[in-house]
Short mmCIF file of C-alpha atoms in Angstrom, two decimals:
data_model
loop_
_atom_site.label_atom_id
_atom_site.label_comp_id
_atom_site.label_asym_id
_atom_site.label_seq_id
_atom_site.Cartn_x
_atom_site.Cartn_y
_atom_site.Cartn_z
CA MET A 19 -36.71 19.07 -8.91
CA LYS A 20 -33.77 21.09 -7.70
CA LYS A 21 -30.30 19.89 -8.71
CA GLN A 22 -27.05 21.04 -7.24
CA ARG A 23 -23.76 20.57 -8.99
CA ILE A 24 -21.56 20.79 -5.96
CA LEU A 25 -18.30 19.26 -7.07
CA ALA A 26 -17.52 21.37 -10.11
CA SER A 27 -15.16 23.51 -8.08
CA LEU A 28 -13.03 20.73 -6.65
CA THR A 29 -9.52 22.10 -6.55
CA ALA A 30 -6.69 20.65 -8.57
CA ALA A 31 -4.94 19.80 -5.32
CA ALA A 32 -7.86 17.72 -4.12
CA LEU A 33 -7.99 15.90 -7.43
CA ALA A 34 -4.29 15.14 -7.31
CA ALA A 35 -4.64 13.80 -3.80
CA ALA A 36 -7.37 11.46 -4.98
CA SER A 37 -5.20 10.21 -7.88
CA LEU A 38 -8.15 10.68 -10.23
CA PRO A 39 -8.49 12.53 -13.53
CA ALA A 40 -10.59 15.67 -13.73
CA VAL A 41 -13.76 13.70 -14.52
CA ALA A 42 -14.02 13.02 -10.78
CA ALA A 43 -15.40 16.57 -10.49
CA SER A 44 -18.63 15.43 -12.17
CA SER A 45 -21.85 16.67 -10.60
CA VAL A 46 -23.83 15.00 -7.89
CA GLU A 47 -27.51 15.17 -8.72
CA TYR A 48 -29.76 15.16 -5.67
CA ASN A 49 -33.26 13.66 -5.67
CA THR A 50 -32.49 11.28 -8.53
CA TRP A 51 -32.19 7.50 -8.58
CA THR A 52 -28.51 7.66 -9.41
CA GLY A 53 -26.31 5.57 -7.17
CA TYR A 54 -22.80 6.68 -6.28
CA VAL A 55 -19.70 5.22 -4.70
CA LEU A 56 -17.99 7.74 -2.42
CA ARG A 57 -14.24 7.39 -2.83
CA ASN A 58 -11.70 9.08 -0.56
CA ALA A 59 -8.16 10.21 -1.35
CA ALA A 60 -6.71 6.78 -0.53
CA GLY A 61 -8.98 5.21 -3.16
CA ASN A 62 -11.25 3.46 -0.64
CA CYS A 63 -15.05 3.58 -0.86
CA LEU A 64 -17.57 4.33 1.87
CA SER A 65 -18.91 0.87 2.72
CA VAL A 66 -20.95 -0.97 5.33
CA LEU A 67 -18.84 -3.25 7.50
CA GLY A 68 -19.89 -6.84 6.96
CA GLY A 69 -21.82 -5.92 3.82
CA SER A 70 -25.25 -6.30 5.40
CA GLU A 71 -27.88 -3.93 6.75
CA GLY A 72 -28.77 -3.46 10.38
CA GLU A 73 -29.36 -0.68 12.87
CA GLY A 74 -26.00 0.63 14.00
CA ALA A 75 -23.97 -1.27 11.36
CA GLN A 76 -20.59 0.46 11.15
CA VAL A 77 -19.76 2.45 8.00
CA ASP A 78 -16.26 3.48 6.99
CA PHE A 79 -13.89 3.61 4.01
CA TYR A 80 -12.76 0.23 2.73
CA LEU A 81 -11.14 -1.28 -0.35
CA ALA A 82 -13.48 -1.90 -3.26
CA ASP A 83 -13.00 -3.36 -6.75
CA GLY A 84 -16.58 -2.85 -7.87
CA ALA A 85 -20.04 -1.66 -6.87
CA ALA A 86 -22.34 -3.47 -4.47
CA PRO A 87 -25.40 -2.48 -2.41
CA TYR A 88 -23.15 -2.06 0.65
CA ASN A 89 -21.01 0.64 -1.01
CA THR A 90 -23.64 2.39 -3.17
CA TRP A 91 -25.43 5.53 -1.92
CA TYR A 92 -28.26 7.85 -3.02
CA PHE A 93 -28.60 11.56 -2.19
CA THR A 94 -31.81 13.37 -1.25
CA GLU A 95 -31.97 17.11 -0.63
CA THR A 96 -33.81 18.52 2.41
CA ASP A 97 -34.23 21.99 3.83
CA THR A 98 -31.38 21.43 6.30
CA GLY A 99 -28.92 19.45 4.21
CA ILE A 100 -28.89 16.12 2.44
CA THR A 101 -29.70 12.60 3.49
CA VAL A 102 -27.60 9.70 2.25
CA LYS A 103 -29.44 6.44 1.73
CA SER A 104 -27.85 3.01 1.42
CA ALA A 105 -28.74 0.76 -1.51
CA LEU A 106 -29.03 -2.13 0.97
CA SER A 107 -32.49 -3.52 1.69
CA GLN A 108 -34.27 -1.38 -0.93
CA GLY A 109 -33.24 1.86 0.78
CA GLU A 110 -34.52 1.02 4.25
CA TYR A 111 -31.41 2.41 5.96
CA TYR A 112 -29.75 5.82 5.99
CA LEU A 113 -26.27 7.04 6.84
CA LYS A 114 -26.20 8.59 10.29
CA GLU A 115 -23.71 9.86 12.87
CA MET A 116 -23.59 7.73 16.01
CA ASP A 117 -21.15 8.62 18.80
CA GLY A 118 -18.84 10.37 16.37
CA MET A 119 -18.84 7.45 13.94
CA LEU A 120 -20.78 6.69 10.77
CA ALA A 121 -23.39 3.94 10.89
CA LEU A 122 -26.67 2.76 9.35
CA SER A 123 -29.97 3.77 10.87
CA LYS A 124 -33.65 3.64 9.96
CA THR A 125 -33.80 7.34 10.83
CA ALA A 126 -32.01 9.72 8.50
CA GLY A 127 -28.93 11.69 9.45
CA LYS A 128 -28.28 15.11 7.95
CA PHE A 129 -25.07 15.77 6.01
CA THR A 130 -23.45 18.40 3.83
CA LEU A 131 -21.16 17.76 0.89
CA SER A 132 -19.08 20.93 0.69
CA GLU A 133 -17.57 22.44 -2.43
CA ASP A 134 -14.18 20.85 -1.76
CA GLY A 135 -15.86 17.45 -1.44
CA THR A 136 -15.77 17.19 2.36
CA LEU A 137 -18.51 15.03 3.87
CA LEU A 138 -19.74 16.96 6.93
CA GLY A 139 -22.08 15.58 9.58
CA ALA A 140 -24.78 17.56 11.36
CA SER A 141 -22.38 17.80 14.30
CA GLY A 142 -19.94 19.69 12.11
CA LYS A 143 -17.46 16.81 12.09
CA ALA A 144 -15.58 16.42 8.79
CA TYR A 145 -15.38 12.73 7.92
CA ASP A 146 -13.32 12.81 4.72
CA ILE A 147 -12.97 14.43 1.34
CA VAL A 148 -14.91 12.24 -1.05
CA VAL A 149 -15.29 11.99 -4.81
CA PRO A 150 -18.78 10.74 -5.68
CA GLU A 151 -18.69 8.55 -8.78
CA PRO A 152 -21.94 7.34 -10.35
CA VAL A 153 -22.31 3.60 -10.78
CA THR A 154 -25.88 3.54 -12.12
CA ASN A 155 -27.57 5.24 -15.10
CA LEU A 156 -24.25 5.35 -16.97
CA ARG A 157 -23.72 5.93 -20.66
CA MET A 158 -20.71 4.41 -22.42
CA GLY A 159 -18.17 7.07 -23.31
CA ASP A 160 -19.68 9.77 -21.08
CA TRP A 161 -16.59 10.03 -18.88
CA ASN A 162 -17.57 13.29 -17.19
CA HIS A 163 -21.23 12.27 -16.73
CA ASP A 164 -22.67 15.43 -18.26
CA GLY A 165 -25.19 13.50 -20.37
CA ALA A 166 -23.30 13.95 -23.66
CA VAL A 167 -20.52 11.96 -25.31
CA ASP A 168 -18.19 14.51 -26.86
CA GLY A 169 -14.62 15.64 -27.35
CA MET A 170 -14.11 16.43 -23.67
CA ASP A 171 -14.78 12.77 -22.83
CA LEU A 172 -12.25 11.73 -25.47
CA THR A 173 -9.63 14.03 -23.95
CA LEU A 174 -10.23 12.68 -20.45
CA LEU A 175 -10.10 9.08 -21.68
CA ARG A 176 -6.78 9.73 -23.42
CA GLN A 177 -5.35 11.20 -20.21
CA ALA A 178 -6.51 8.25 -18.11
CA VAL A 179 -5.02 5.69 -20.50
CA GLN A 180 -1.75 7.59 -20.56
CA ASP A 181 -1.53 7.95 -16.78
CA HIS A 182 -3.04 4.56 -15.83
CA THR A 183 -5.35 6.29 -13.36
CA ALA A 184 -8.76 4.79 -14.04
CA ASP A 185 -10.62 3.05 -11.24
CA PHE A 186 -13.39 0.50 -11.79
CA ALA A 187 -16.17 3.09 -12.10
CA GLN A 188 -14.25 5.09 -14.67
CA GLN A 189 -13.20 2.03 -16.62
CA ALA A 190 -16.86 1.06 -16.87
CA VAL A 191 -17.61 4.12 -19.04
CA GLY A 192 -14.22 4.16 -20.79
CA ASP A 193 -13.92 0.53 -21.90
CA THR A 194 -15.68 1.28 -25.16
CA ASN A 195 -14.91 -2.09 -26.77
CA GLY A 196 -15.83 -4.08 -23.67
CA ASP A 197 -12.66 -6.19 -23.52
CA GLY A 198 -12.01 -5.41 -19.86
CA VAL A 199 -8.84 -3.40 -20.53
CA LEU A 200 -8.58 0.37 -20.83
CA ASN A 201 -6.12 1.15 -23.63
CA GLY A 202 -5.60 2.78 -27.02
CA ALA A 203 -8.22 0.59 -28.67
CA ASP A 204 -10.90 2.25 -26.51
CA ILE A 205 -9.64 5.70 -27.49
CA GLN A 206 -9.77 4.76 -31.18
CA LEU A 207 -13.31 3.38 -30.95
CA LEU A 208 -14.60 6.46 -29.11
CA GLN A 209 -12.94 8.69 -31.68
CA GLN A 210 -14.58 6.76 -34.52
CA TYR A 211 -17.94 7.06 -32.76
CA LEU A 212 -17.53 10.83 -32.41
CA LEU A 213 -16.59 11.11 -36.10
CA GLY A 214 -19.89 9.46 -37.00
CA GLU A 215 -18.41 6.21 -38.29
CA ASP A 216 -20.56 3.10 -38.25
CA VAL A 217 -19.25 1.59 -35.00
CA THR A 218 -20.97 0.24 -31.93
CA MET A 219 -19.70 0.78 -28.42
CA ALA A 220 -20.10 -1.86 -25.72
CA GLU A 221 -22.71 -1.73 -23.01
CA VAL A 222 -21.61 -0.26 -19.68
CA HIS A 223 -20.63 -2.96 -17.21
CA VAL A 224 -19.78 -1.93 -13.64
CA PRO A 225 -18.05 -4.88 -11.94
CA GLU A 226 -19.62 -6.30 -8.82
CA CYS A 227 -17.48 -5.70 -5.75
CA SER A 228 -15.73 -8.87 -4.60
CA ILE A 229 -14.28 -7.34 -1.42
CA VAL A 230 -16.76 -7.49 1.45
CA PRO A 231 -15.31 -5.35 4.28
CA MET A 232 -15.01 -7.56 7.32
CA PRO A 233 -13.91 -6.71 10.86
CA ASN A 234 -10.29 -7.38 11.59
CA PRO A 235 -10.04 -10.74 13.33
CA PRO A 236 -8.85 -10.51 16.92
CA GLU A 237 -5.20 -11.22 17.34
CA THR A 238 -4.70 -14.66 18.78
CA THR A 239 -1.63 -16.12 20.33
CA GLU A 240 -0.97 -19.68 21.28
CA PRO A 241 -1.38 -20.06 25.04
CA ALA A 242 1.78 -20.37 27.08
CA VAL A 243 2.36 -23.71 28.78
CA THR A 244 3.06 -23.40 32.50
CA GLU A 245 4.53 -26.29 34.47
CA THR A 246 4.88 -26.29 38.24
CA THR A 247 7.30 -28.70 39.92
CA THR A 248 7.16 -29.19 43.68
CA THR A 249 10.03 -30.91 45.50
CA THR A 250 9.70 -31.98 49.14
CA GLU A 251 12.76 -32.90 51.21
CA THR A 252 12.68 -34.19 54.79
CA THR A 253 15.80 -33.99 56.95
CA THR A 254 15.94 -36.14 60.15
CA THR A 255 18.28 -35.14 62.98
CA THR A 256 18.98 -37.51 65.93
CA THR A 257 20.43 -36.10 69.17
CA THR A 258 21.66 -38.34 72.06
CA THR A 259 22.17 -36.86 75.51
CA THR A 260 23.94 -38.77 78.30
CA MET A 261 23.05 -37.90 81.86
CA GLY A 262 24.96 -40.06 84.28
CA THR A 263 24.44 -43.65 83.24
CA ALA A 264 21.19 -42.96 81.46
CA ALA A 265 21.01 -41.91 77.78
CA ALA A 266 18.14 -39.99 76.13
CA THR A 267 17.66 -39.94 72.40
CA GLU A 268 15.68 -37.20 70.59
CA THR A 269 14.80 -37.35 66.89
CA THR A 270 13.80 -34.19 64.98
CA ALA A 271 12.35 -34.20 61.41
CA VAL A 272 12.53 -31.01 59.28
CA THR A 273 10.55 -30.89 56.02
CA GLU A 274 11.33 -28.36 53.29
CA THR A 275 9.14 -27.89 50.20
CA THR A 276 10.49 -26.13 47.07
CA THR A 277 8.16 -25.11 44.23
CA VAL A 278 9.56 -24.20 40.79
CA THR A 279 7.26 -22.74 38.11
CA THR A 280 8.39 -22.85 34.47
CA THR A 281 6.50 -21.12 31.65
CA THR A 282 7.21 -22.22 28.10
CA GLU A 283 5.82 -20.32 25.12
CA ALA A 284 4.17 -22.54 22.54
CA PRO A 285 6.28 -22.86 19.40
CA ARG A 286 5.31 -20.53 16.55
CA GLN A 287 3.36 -22.30 13.84
CA ASP A 288 4.29 -20.96 10.41
CA LEU A 289 2.45 -21.44 7.18
CA THR A 290 4.54 -23.17 4.52
CA MET A 291 4.34 -23.97 0.82
CA ALA A 292 2.01 -26.82 1.77
CA ASP A 293 -0.55 -24.07 2.47
CA PHE A 294 -0.04 -22.32 -0.89
CA PRO A 295 -3.40 -21.91 -2.72
CA SER A 296 -3.62 -24.56 -5.42
CA ASP A 297 -5.34 -22.16 -7.84
CA TYR A 298 -2.39 -19.76 -7.54
CA THR A 299 0.32 -22.34 -8.16
CA TYR A 300 0.38 -22.33 -11.97
CA ALA A 301 0.71 -18.54 -12.23
CA ALA A 302 3.35 -18.39 -9.49
CA ASP A 303 5.39 -21.18 -11.11
CA TRP A 304 5.16 -19.47 -14.51
CA ILE A 305 6.29 -16.11 -13.13
CA TRP A 306 9.15 -17.69 -11.22
CA ASN A 307 10.42 -19.76 -14.14
CA ASN A 308 9.79 -17.37 -17.03
CA ARG A 309 10.37 -14.01 -15.41
CA ILE A 310 12.16 -14.03 -12.04
CA ALA A 311 14.57 -16.93 -12.57
CA ALA A 312 15.09 -16.04 -16.24
CA GLU A 313 15.84 -12.41 -15.37
CA LYS A 314 17.79 -13.38 -12.21
CA SER A 315 16.00 -10.69 -10.24
CA THR A 316 16.51 -12.42 -6.87
CA GLU A 317 20.02 -13.73 -7.58
CA ARG A 318 21.94 -10.74 -6.23
CA ARG A 319 22.06 -11.03 -2.48
CA ASN A 320 20.91 -7.50 -1.85
CA THR A 321 17.16 -7.85 -2.27
CA ILE A 322 14.99 -6.31 0.44
CA PHE A 323 14.72 -9.84 1.87
CA ASP A 324 18.50 -9.74 2.32
CA GLN A 325 18.51 -6.19 3.65
CA ILE A 326 15.91 -6.85 6.34
CA ASP A 327 17.67 -10.01 7.47
CA ALA A 328 21.14 -8.44 7.49
CA GLY A 329 19.77 -5.52 9.51
CA ASN A 330 18.08 -7.83 12.04
CA GLY A 331 14.63 -6.58 11.11
CA THR A 332 15.58 -3.02 10.20
CA ILE A 333 15.81 -0.94 7.03
CA ASN A 334 17.66 2.39 6.93
CA TYR A 335 17.05 4.98 4.21
CA VAL A 336 18.77 8.14 3.07
CA VAL A 337 16.48 10.56 1.24
CA ARG A 338 18.27 11.69 -1.92
CA TRP A 339 16.57 15.03 -2.64
CA GLN A 340 17.60 15.92 -6.21
CA SER A 341 15.41 18.98 -6.05
CA TYR A 342 15.38 22.62 -5.08
CA ARG A 343 11.89 22.39 -3.57
CA THR A 344 11.88 23.12 0.15
CA LEU A 345 10.90 20.55 2.77
CA THR A 346 9.34 21.56 6.08
CA LEU A 347 10.22 19.75 9.29
CA GLU A 348 6.72 18.22 9.36
CA GLN A 349 7.14 16.90 5.83
CA ARG A 350 10.52 15.36 6.64
CA GLN A 351 9.04 13.64 9.65
CA GLN A 352 6.24 12.22 7.49
CA PHE A 353 8.70 10.60 5.08
CA GLU A 354 9.64 7.96 7.65
CA LYS A 355 6.02 6.89 8.19
CA LEU A 356 5.41 6.83 4.43
CA VAL A 357 8.23 4.42 3.66
CA SER A 358 7.57 2.35 6.81
CA ASP A 359 3.94 1.85 5.80
CA CYS A 360 4.99 0.70 2.33
CA ILE A 361 7.76 -1.67 3.46
CA ASN A 362 5.51 -3.20 6.11
CA GLY A 363 2.63 -3.42 3.66
CA TRP A 364 4.74 -6.10 1.95
CA ASN A 365 6.26 -7.51 5.15
CA ASP A 366 2.81 -8.18 6.62
CA TRP A 367 2.49 -10.94 4.01
CA LEU A 368 5.72 -12.54 5.20
CA LYS A 369 4.80 -12.53 8.88
CA GLY A 370 4.28 -16.12 10.00
CA TRP A 371 5.41 -17.53 6.65
CA ASP A 372 7.89 -20.38 6.23
CA GLY A 373 10.61 -19.35 8.66
CA TRP A 374 10.49 -15.57 8.08
CA LYS A 375 11.54 -14.14 11.45
CA TYR A 376 10.41 -10.52 11.28
CA ASP A 377 6.84 -9.59 12.22
CA HIS A 378 7.56 -5.90 11.73
CA VAL A 379 10.37 -3.99 10.03
CA ASP A 380 11.77 -0.95 11.84
CA VAL A 381 12.23 1.59 9.02
CA LYS A 382 14.25 4.76 9.64
CA ILE A 383 15.37 7.83 7.70
CA VAL A 384 19.00 8.19 8.78
CA GLY A 385 20.08 11.07 6.55
CA TRP A 386 19.28 13.64 3.87
CA ALA A 387 21.44 14.04 0.76
CA VAL A 388 20.60 17.44 -0.72
CA LEU A 389 21.75 19.82 -3.44
CA ASP A 390 21.42 22.76 -1.08
CA LYS A 391 21.09 22.57 2.68
CA SER A 392 18.73 25.55 2.65
CA VAL A 393 15.90 23.40 1.23
CA LEU A 394 15.59 21.78 4.69
CA LEU A 395 13.51 24.30 6.61
CA ASP A 396 13.77 24.46 10.42
CA LEU A 397 16.70 22.04 10.41
CA GLN A 398 17.11 20.21 13.72
CA PRO A 399 20.47 19.53 15.44
CA ASP A 400 19.99 15.74 15.29
CA GLU A 401 19.24 15.62 11.53
CA VAL A 402 22.08 14.20 9.43
CA VAL A 403 22.63 16.13 6.21
CA TYR A 404 24.97 15.39 3.29
CA ASP A 405 25.42 18.44 1.05
CA ASN A 406 29.09 18.12 0.16
CA LEU A 407 28.99 14.99 -2.03
CA ILE A 408 27.51 16.45 -5.22
CA SER A 409 28.37 15.13 -8.68
CA ASP A 410 27.44 16.14 -12.22
CA TYR A 411 24.29 14.48 -13.52
CA ASP A 412 23.30 13.79 -17.14
CA SER A 413 19.51 13.59 -17.54
CA THR A 414 19.63 12.84 -21.28
CA TYR A 415 18.00 9.45 -20.86
CA ASP A 416 15.52 10.50 -18.19
CA THR A 417 11.89 11.18 -18.97
CA SER A 418 10.87 14.72 -18.06
CA ASN A 419 7.51 16.05 -16.91
CA GLY A 420 7.90 18.83 -19.47
CA VAL A 421 7.48 21.54 -16.85
CA ASP A 422 10.46 21.45 -14.50
CA THR A 423 14.09 21.06 -15.48
CA ILE A 424 15.80 17.98 -14.05
CA PRO A 425 18.83 19.24 -12.06
CA ASP A 426 22.25 18.61 -13.60
CA LYS A 427 23.66 17.80 -10.16
CA LEU A 428 23.15 14.74 -7.96
CA PRO A 429 23.63 14.60 -4.16
CA SER A 430 24.86 11.44 -2.46
CA ALA A 431 25.57 9.99 0.97
CA PRO A 432 29.04 8.58 1.80
CA SER A 433 29.80 5.32 0.01
CA GLU A 434 31.38 3.80 3.11
CA ILE A 435 27.99 3.60 4.86
CA SER A 436 26.09 2.26 1.84
CA ARG A 437 25.02 -1.38 1.98
CA PHE A 438 24.50 -1.34 -1.79
CA ASP A 439 28.20 -0.57 -2.23
CA HIS A 440 29.42 -3.26 0.19
CA PHE A 441 26.83 -6.06 0.52
CA PHE A 442 29.02 -8.51 -1.40
CA ASP A 443 31.84 -8.21 1.19
CA SER A 444 30.81 -10.29 4.20
CA SER A 445 33.78 -8.99 6.19
CA TYR A 446 32.99 -5.31 5.64
CA SER A 447 32.55 -3.22 8.80
CA TYR A 448 30.48 -0.04 8.63
CA PRO A 449 32.06 3.00 10.30
CA GLY A 450 30.10 3.51 13.51
CA GLY A 451 28.50 0.06 13.35
CA LEU A 452 25.56 -1.58 11.61
CA ASP A 453 23.12 1.09 12.83
CA LYS A 454 24.99 3.77 10.87
CA ARG A 455 24.64 2.11 7.46
CA PHE A 456 21.90 2.93 4.97
CA ASP A 457 20.31 0.27 2.80
CA MET A 458 18.60 2.26 0.06
CA TYR A 459 17.87 5.72 -1.29
CA LEU A 460 14.43 7.28 -1.33
CA TRP A 461 15.22 9.36 -4.41
CA GLY A 462 13.08 12.35 -5.31
CA THR A 463 13.86 14.17 -8.57
CA GLN A 464 12.56 17.56 -9.65
CA GLY A 465 11.25 17.42 -13.22
CA PHE A 466 10.66 13.65 -13.14
CA PRO A 467 7.18 12.53 -14.32
CA ASN A 468 4.60 12.51 -11.54
CA ILE A 469 3.19 9.18 -12.74
CA GLY A 470 5.51 6.19 -12.56
CA GLY A 471 9.06 5.77 -11.34
CA CYS A 472 11.72 3.13 -10.98
CA GLY A 473 12.98 0.92 -8.21
CA GLY A 474 15.41 -1.81 -7.25
CA ASP A 475 17.66 -2.95 -4.44
CA TRP A 476 19.32 0.50 -4.56
CA GLY A 477 16.07 2.29 -3.66
CA GLN A 478 13.00 3.92 -5.21
CA ARG A 479 13.00 6.95 -7.52
CA LEU A 480 9.90 9.08 -8.05
CA SER A 481 9.34 12.75 -8.73
CA ASP A 482 9.75 15.14 -5.81
CA THR A 483 6.10 16.19 -6.04
CA ALA A 484 4.94 12.56 -6.19
CA TYR A 485 6.61 11.94 -2.83
CA LEU A 486 5.14 15.12 -1.35
CA ASN A 487 1.65 14.16 -2.54
CA MET A 488 1.99 10.75 -0.85
CA LEU A 489 2.77 12.12 2.59
CA ASP A 490 -0.94 12.17 3.45
CA GLY A 491 -1.15 8.43 2.75
CA SER A 492 -2.72 8.67 -0.71
CA GLY A 493 -1.36 7.13 -3.88
CA ILE A 494 1.21 5.02 -2.04
CA HIS A 495 0.61 2.09 -4.41
CA VAL A 496 3.13 3.72 -6.78
CA LEU A 497 5.86 3.53 -4.13
CA GLU A 498 4.74 0.02 -3.09
CA HIS A 499 5.13 -1.05 -6.73
CA GLU A 500 8.72 0.21 -6.84
CA ILE A 501 9.50 -1.45 -3.50
CA GLY A 502 8.19 -4.69 -5.02
CA HIS A 503 11.09 -4.48 -7.48
CA GLY A 504 13.45 -4.29 -4.49
CA PHE A 505 12.22 -7.73 -3.41
CA GLY A 506 12.92 -9.01 -6.94
CA MET A 507 9.43 -8.75 -8.43
CA THR A 508 9.21 -7.94 -12.14
CA ASP A 509 7.09 -5.59 -14.24
CA PHE A 510 4.52 -7.09 -16.60
CA TYR A 511 4.70 -4.89 -19.68
CA GLY A 512 4.21 -7.58 -22.31
CA GLY A 513 1.19 -9.61 -23.28
CA GLU A 514 -0.17 -12.88 -22.00
CA GLY A 515 2.50 -15.58 -21.95
CA GLU A 516 5.14 -13.33 -23.56
CA SER A 517 8.75 -13.23 -22.38
CA ASN A 518 8.15 -9.87 -20.68
CA GLY A 519 4.48 -10.48 -20.02
CA PHE A 520 2.09 -12.04 -17.53
CA PRO A 521 1.12 -15.66 -16.94
CA PRO A 522 -1.23 -17.41 -19.38
CA GLY A 523 -4.74 -17.07 -18.04
CA GLY A 524 -3.88 -13.88 -16.19
CA PHE A 525 -3.49 -13.31 -12.47
CA PRO A 526 -5.64 -15.54 -10.26
CA GLY A 527 -7.66 -14.02 -7.44
CA GLY A 528 -9.53 -11.47 -9.54
CA GLU A 529 -7.46 -8.45 -8.47
CA ASN A 530 -4.68 -8.48 -11.10
CA SER A 531 -1.28 -7.44 -9.75
CA LEU A 532 0.26 -4.26 -8.38
CA MET A 533 3.33 -5.11 -10.48
CA MET A 534 1.27 -4.80 -13.69
CA ALA A 535 1.15 -1.00 -13.80
CA GLY A 536 -2.36 0.41 -13.86
CA SER A 537 -4.14 -2.87 -13.14
CA ALA A 538 -4.29 -2.63 -9.33
CA MET A 539 -4.13 0.12 -6.73
CA LYS A 540 -2.88 -2.02 -3.85
CA ILE A 541 -0.85 -5.10 -3.00
CA THR A 542 -3.26 -7.78 -4.14
CA ASP A 543 -3.86 -11.18 -2.58
CA PHE A 544 -1.91 -12.82 -5.40
CA ASP A 545 0.97 -10.33 -4.96
CA GLY A 546 1.22 -11.28 -1.29
CA TRP A 547 1.26 -15.00 -2.03
CA MET A 548 3.82 -14.43 -4.81
CA LEU A 549 6.11 -12.66 -2.31
CA ARG A 550 5.79 -15.64 0.00
CA TYR A 551 6.56 -18.00 -2.87
CA MET A 552 9.73 -16.04 -3.67
CA TRP A 553 10.96 -16.20 -0.07
CA SER A 554 10.44 -19.97 0.03
CA LYS A 555 12.44 -20.29 -3.20
CA ILE A 556 15.53 -18.43 -1.92
CA LYS A 557 15.49 -18.88 1.88
CA ASP A 558 17.62 -22.02 1.95
CA GLU A 559 20.40 -20.80 -0.34
CA ASP A 560 23.69 -21.71 1.27
CA GLY A 561 25.09 -18.92 3.43
CA ARG A 562 22.54 -16.34 2.32
CA PHE A 563 20.35 -15.77 5.38
CA SER A 564 20.83 -16.00 9.12
CA LYS A 565 19.25 -19.06 10.67
#
């Protein structure tokens, strides 16, 4: 039986894009009954739409929080490539190209998995760079899936715990004590095992996927109501003509008909707190009372709720580039889409909720505050640059990545156009008008750690390389987390029920929370409902929001 180890040469860049530790370069073994999930750089897994087999069933990359037959695949080597078989229906269906798309078929399609992880069809089309992760035949502690539990696995586990990068497949082989959490206790147990101490590691448990990829429902709108009113008027004219002694009378009737058509849009029907899931209520109440209200994180009237409303559905950013790394024109253009996707990832939960007026937020980059103008390559005439407002910066209390030096200078945009500096003054007028203000900084710092960051109503601060790595759409959950703070959401660093912790019983919905670092890679269902809850709590504060 021939085995190919095709992913050993995955580049560091590809690994970084996938937000996975080096164990993701583990080998794919063809012609074995080992099932894999195929994860792309955005963290989504190749899955069958609808979760059920059928000729022509669409296959694409979707969210997954566990393994299921519809997202598990087996590889078989042939003379012309590999075939990829679905775990659905006892392997009756294969992956196949159909009209430039991926689908299920009872006849096998031919594919190649190149050294950089690209899934190539027989047509030559590149579908995505994938990281195959085994979800069957696993051994606890064997993080890199080489068949042995050794010091390399311990090193990789330590790195994952430190960086909070483990996905469900990795946690399955790293959760050595089986408590469902990947932390220092798992490192200690694996270390004891390797030292030959009398300890027992838990059995491997890969969670069952609870997210069945479903087609997006068609957008529906309430039908417009059209009323037609017809008015008919008749005018009678009488004419009398005298000819000699005889008189003739002629009567003429003129009828005019006027039709008026009026179309009235049906009133928008919002969801309200009456629709809030009952099984989410306890956790939401606990977070509001013990964390948000106690910490007053929505009290200042400059949350992103306030910013969007004050800007009539807009958010303006200045990129504060505290770095000497160069930025191409293409990269600068990608920044706007990056931050727009993240802001609207949250706003999509507010659309149609309890009086929130903004179905989409128009997000713009309105300026660049830089240490040196030369870092902006191919600068365009319409780009606004601030390179003359530079102050000294003390990085003593910053965490460093240990490689780059954090600059001792900090660029800024003019205070007079900053909403953060003037939101409390309702009479303040921005020079040039509302469109010229900026609401927050997108702050990139050279030398800042690539994992983690900070955020608030002033903006979001990450490392310069973290931002650059997100421009392809991968790893954006880190920025979404920091934007969550801008809405007033809190971190959950403490334990269950603690003053800085999470609600007793955990987060309902089975997806944890994006605001509990390392526990979720996306805005979860509970996060979205919690955002809605927060809006309903503050929306009626006197004088706070436009009506």
